[in-house]
Every structure is written in structure tokens, then in C-alpha cells.
């Protein structure tokens, strides 16, 4: 290996680090913007249903957005975030500059994007050198949700929620039935909770009616007789104002969970519409409810 190539590789690393530092300064107030996606965090949100070995393929560098284990070592441009990466990074760059063929990287594909299992330094060097494609051994994690290339920890959750909303509205005709197109949440999985609530409501009113009612009838009944009255009470107690950035739908779900607690305390006949009043008027319950929500929302915001 010539001294020139070794020196050039060291200079390339310095350039990469300087770019990373500049990017860090530019996003000083929004550090999440430069954070690389962790495969495990994305899996928690997308919940892949299985994996399929794809084999060798050529992958666009622009679609490699995260890592399984080294997401703290590189930023979301795959620029090195620390000087201790220099030795290994420079060796990979020396091989690139010398046209030495390196083994293919190993990638997981999830949501149409790729995450490095093995070969983070190779991806970093290739991206720094302006390489557009890289040979990779690919394992696909199965998910119906497709993610945009510019997804980051700030936008991942919202992309998943958008998908869940589209799926919920399409499969249930919720908007057409209720004329409400603004049932929104800030936590993934919430539309599944609502679907389960409607199914439970369908079961009980079918029992009362002595016949099986349709899902559409159950949806309208739930919306009119359960959701809207609780929402009106929530708005009356001004709970939404105490949690800016959260939706009425978020608080509805949390009121339902609180209802389960209060039914254990007061009996199964305790009315759902009294839950927000109990929270607002009982200082102990109010404090407990607020602390629970604050704890959950803080944890929720740190999941990524």
C-alpha cells in the first residue's frame, strides 16, 4: 500500500468527520434530525411479520438509511461521528482507492429501505466517495408499510400512523359512516384499539338487540353513543389543553384505560362518561392520571 493512498485515506476520513461536525452544528437545536435510524427501533414500530432471504443484489446507497448495531457511530448521512472510527474507516477507504474488491455488505430490507447488518464502514466510505450502488446480501423483513427515503426518527412514527389511518379508514369506511375524517392519533397502534372498541360495542349491542348487527351499524352507534359523548366531556374538562401536541383521540384511549381502573374500584356499572369528571374533580385521581400520561408520553417520545 503506497504512502500516497494511506495519506489520501486519512484525508478522506478528516473530510468525512468535518462534514459530520458541520452537520452537527447546523442541527444543534434539532439533534434528532441527524440521528441514524436503529433497525430495532424501526422493527418495534413496523412490527415485521417474518423474514425472507433475498440473496445478492445491487442496492442504491441512498436507500440505506440505518443500522442494526452501529447507528450511534454514524449520522443519518453515514458520516463518522467519532475519531476512534478512523483506523477501520481508513482501511476500507484504502481498499476503495486501490480498487481492491471487498466482500458485499449484509443488509436488512424493511419498508422498502435498507439497514446495515454488516459493513457500516463500507457503506460510509462508499457514500463519502459518491458511489451510487453497492453489492449486498439482503434479508427482507416483511411489512406492508413502505417508508420514504428521507424518513428519520422524527418522521418515522408519523409515517406509520399515516399508513394505519389510511388502512383503518379504507377497511372500515369510518369516514363515510361517521362523516368524521379527523380521527387522529400520535401513537402507532391506536387505530387497532379503536377497531377493537367498535367490535366490542358490536358484540354487546347485538346481544341487546337479539340479532347480529352489521359492523357499519356498530361503528355509527359507537361513534354516536360512546366516542362523541366522551369527547364532549374531555373537551369540557380542558384535558386537551394540558397535553399540547396530543389529540382528542389520544385522550379518549387513555380515558378508556382509566375507565377500566375505575370499574374495578366502583363496579362494572360505572359509566364511561363519568371518567373525565372523576379525573377533573378528584385531586388524587387527577394527579395520578396526569402523572401517568406524562410518563407515557415522555417514554413514547423517547422510543426512537
XYZ file of C-alpha atoms in Angstrom:
304
model
C 0.000 0.000 0.000
C 1.584 3.288 -1.072
C 2.113 6.163 1.310
C 0.020 8.311 -1.032
C -3.034 6.080 -0.656
C -2.655 5.902 3.127
C -2.381 9.687 3.310
C -5.341 10.129 0.956
C -7.470 7.768 3.073
C -6.621 9.739 6.213
C -7.537 12.972 4.440
C -10.820 11.438 3.310
C -11.654 10.496 6.891
C -10.858 14.039 8.049
C -13.188 15.410 5.373
C -15.909 12.995 6.452
C -15.511 13.997 10.112
C -15.557 17.696 9.212
C -18.776 17.191 7.266
C -20.262 15.366 10.235
C -19.247 18.176 12.594
C -20.668 20.834 10.270
C -23.926 18.918 10.023
C -23.984 18.628 13.809
C -23.558 22.388 14.187
C -26.252 23.108 11.615
C -28.679 20.893 13.527
C -27.572 21.849 17.023
C -31.130 22.676 18.084
C -32.591 19.579 16.403
C -30.199 16.692 17.137
C -32.853 14.130 16.184
C -32.616 15.341 12.591
C -29.107 13.905 12.199
C -29.710 10.703 14.137
C -29.388 7.443 12.213
C -32.300 5.034 12.359
C -31.873 1.969 14.539
C -33.205 -1.202 12.927
C -34.521 -2.467 16.263
C -36.442 0.774 16.853
C -37.969 0.610 13.377
C -38.927 -3.032 13.931
C -40.764 -2.039 17.119
C -42.875 0.399 15.105
C -43.402 -1.547 11.867
C -43.633 -4.983 13.525
C -42.471 -7.128 10.564
C -44.311 -10.420 10.226
C -41.368 -12.541 9.095
C -38.151 -12.570 7.115
C -37.158 -13.859 3.689
C -33.629 -14.390 2.410
C -33.334 -12.497 -0.880
C -29.676 -13.118 -1.655
C -27.288 -10.979 -3.653
C -28.490 -7.776 -5.297
C -27.266 -4.280 -6.134
C -28.741 -1.712 -3.747
C -28.923 2.095 -4.143
C -26.778 3.737 -1.453
C -29.490 6.383 -0.971
C -31.878 3.705 0.297
C -29.539 2.557 3.083
C -30.853 4.633 5.976
C -29.949 2.826 9.187
C -28.023 0.153 11.011
C -28.653 -2.817 13.248
C -25.827 -2.225 15.701
C -23.693 0.797 14.699
C -26.365 3.504 14.465
C -24.631 5.508 17.207
C -21.303 5.577 15.338
C -22.624 7.285 12.199
C -25.131 10.051 11.485
C -28.008 9.696 9.041
C -25.653 10.542 6.147
C -23.399 7.670 7.259
C -20.720 10.176 8.249
C -18.480 9.007 11.121
C -19.358 10.649 14.435
C -16.133 9.861 16.324
C -12.392 9.799 15.708
C -11.991 6.259 17.047
C -13.555 5.041 13.791
C -10.611 6.386 11.796
C -8.394 3.289 11.604
C -11.036 0.920 10.274
C -12.680 3.574 8.080
C -9.335 4.493 6.507
C -8.511 0.838 5.797
C -11.771 0.433 3.923
C -11.087 3.645 2.016
C -7.573 2.432 1.145
C -9.116 -0.672 -0.390
C -11.544 1.500 -2.348
C -8.753 3.749 -3.614
C -6.691 0.688 -4.584
C -9.609 -0.960 -6.423
C -9.465 -3.919 -4.038
C -12.705 -5.899 -4.081
C -14.263 -6.108 -0.618
C -16.943 -8.616 0.456
C -20.539 -7.478 -0.125
C -22.276 -5.760 2.764
C -25.140 -7.531 4.515
C -28.404 -5.594 4.680
C -31.892 -5.971 6.083
C -34.667 -4.597 3.894
C -37.668 -3.204 5.784
C -40.371 -0.899 4.486
C -38.564 -0.556 1.157
C -35.404 0.779 2.824
C -32.196 -0.893 3.975
C -30.393 -1.265 7.296
C -26.809 -2.446 7.665
C -26.207 -5.718 9.448
C -22.541 -5.930 8.445
C -20.494 -3.366 6.529
C -21.256 0.027 8.085
C -17.758 1.378 7.297
C -18.027 0.151 3.707
C -21.338 1.977 3.284
C -19.894 5.104 4.900
C -16.846 5.129 2.608
C -18.931 4.384 -0.499
C -21.293 7.238 0.285
C -18.411 9.631 1.015
C -16.806 8.688 -2.318
C -20.008 9.344 -4.246
C -20.761 5.705 -5.069
C -24.395 5.263 -6.103
C -24.837 1.491 -5.753
C -23.330 -1.250 -3.617
C -23.405 -5.055 -3.810
C -25.245 -6.542 -0.870
C -26.561 -9.761 0.579
C -30.150 -8.922 1.506
C -32.591 -10.301 4.059
C -36.108 -8.896 3.727
C -38.209 -8.248 6.833
C -41.832 -8.468 5.752
C -44.026 -5.386 6.208
C -46.860 -3.780 4.250
C -45.717 -0.297 5.249
C -43.452 1.464 2.756
C -41.222 4.266 4.031
C -39.848 7.288 2.118
C -36.082 7.612 1.674
C -35.979 10.805 3.750
C -37.537 9.173 6.823
C -35.817 9.909 10.126
C -36.535 9.295 13.823
C -38.720 12.415 13.892
C -40.890 11.365 10.963
C -40.910 7.561 11.257
C -43.737 7.476 13.768
C -45.897 9.884 11.753
C -45.352 7.857 8.561
C -46.545 4.698 10.308
C -49.553 6.475 11.795
C -50.472 7.877 8.358
C -50.392 4.345 6.959
C -52.504 2.998 9.823
C -55.044 5.778 9.341
C -55.337 5.100 5.600
C -55.769 1.381 6.274
C -58.346 1.941 9.037
C -60.434 4.375 7.005
C -60.262 2.202 3.891
C -61.115 -1.102 5.556
C -63.851 0.212 7.881
C -65.361 3.065 5.805
C -65.186 5.030 9.063
C -65.210 8.428 7.357
C -68.186 7.611 5.140
C -70.171 6.218 8.079
C -69.461 8.962 10.609
C -68.534 11.875 8.317
C -65.505 12.306 10.573
C -62.191 12.280 8.714
C -60.167 13.702 11.597
C -59.832 10.762 13.978
C -56.122 11.265 14.643
C -53.517 9.806 16.996
C -49.877 10.371 17.848
C -49.113 6.786 18.877
C -48.898 3.814 16.463
C -51.388 1.027 17.103
C -54.181 3.349 18.209
C -56.434 2.606 15.226
C -56.307 -1.086 16.170
C -57.519 -0.088 19.647
C -60.472 1.792 18.125
C -61.284 -1.145 15.862
C -61.365 -3.440 18.909
C -63.613 -0.955 20.746
C -66.082 -0.989 17.857
C -66.017 -4.780 17.695
C -66.686 -4.968 21.439
C -69.515 -2.474 21.091
C -70.916 -4.531 18.208
C -70.983 -7.645 20.373
C -72.863 -6.011 23.258
C -75.483 -4.181 21.206
C -76.056 -7.345 19.151
C -76.732 -9.137 22.447
C -79.220 -6.432 23.449
C -80.891 -6.441 20.039
C -81.138 -10.222 19.924
C -79.638 -10.256 16.440
C -76.329 -9.719 14.713
C -75.886 -6.104 13.647
C -73.522 -5.015 10.912
C -70.108 -3.520 11.545
C -71.315 -0.313 9.885
C -74.245 -0.057 12.311
C -71.927 -0.763 15.232
C -69.493 1.901 14.058
C -72.165 4.590 13.900
C -73.604 3.510 17.262
C -70.149 3.547 18.903
C -69.330 6.918 17.396
C -72.663 8.474 18.425
C -73.207 6.874 21.828
C -69.679 6.278 23.110
C -66.974 8.283 21.388
C -68.724 11.631 20.922
C -70.156 11.886 24.468
C -66.773 11.064 25.989
C -65.083 13.531 23.646
C -67.529 16.252 24.674
C -66.745 15.645 28.335
C -62.997 15.612 27.648
C -63.261 18.967 25.881
C -65.339 20.319 28.753
C -62.645 19.429 31.279
C -59.939 21.030 29.108
C -57.700 17.956 29.288
C -56.558 18.532 25.707
C -55.019 21.881 26.660
C -52.889 20.238 29.310
C -51.233 17.983 26.729
C -50.390 20.123 23.691
C -49.400 18.100 20.670
C -51.683 15.231 21.644
C -55.068 14.643 20.059
C -58.557 14.113 21.385
C -58.263 10.547 20.129
C -55.161 10.002 22.279
C -57.001 11.196 25.364
C -60.092 9.158 24.523
C -57.996 5.976 24.609
C -56.420 6.992 27.892
C -59.807 7.797 29.394
C -60.974 4.324 28.349
C -57.997 2.796 30.140
C -58.768 4.878 33.201
C -62.365 3.659 32.993
C -61.139 0.082 33.357
C -59.349 1.104 36.568
C -62.399 2.926 37.950
C -64.711 -0.001 37.167
C -62.531 -2.166 39.382
C -62.883 0.454 42.106
C -66.576 1.353 41.763
C -68.054 -1.629 39.940
C -68.673 -2.644 36.333
C -71.702 -0.361 36.046
C -69.576 2.764 36.468
C -70.478 4.952 33.427
C -67.781 5.799 30.917
C -68.933 9.389 30.587
C -68.146 9.985 34.285
C -64.451 9.149 33.904
C -63.243 12.580 32.745
C -65.313 14.224 35.504
C -63.776 11.914 38.093
C -60.309 12.814 36.835
C -61.045 16.531 36.848
C -62.895 16.726 40.180
C -60.928 14.244 42.280
C -57.491 15.763 43.064
C -55.866 12.378 43.701
C -57.261 10.832 40.532
C -56.369 13.955 38.554
C -52.761 13.908 39.749
C -52.451 10.172 39.140
C -53.926 10.490 35.643
C -51.673 13.404 34.686
C -48.565 11.679 36.027
C -49.446 8.515 34.123
C -49.962 10.408 30.866
C -46.831 12.496 31.287
C -44.795 9.376 31.985
C -46.253 7.567 28.991
C -45.904 10.480 26.585
C -42.321 11.085 27.705
C -41.475 7.407 27.184
C -43.370 7.437 23.892
C -41.324 10.385 22.619
C -38.073 8.618 23.526
C -38.870 5.289 21.887
C -36.820 6.291 18.862
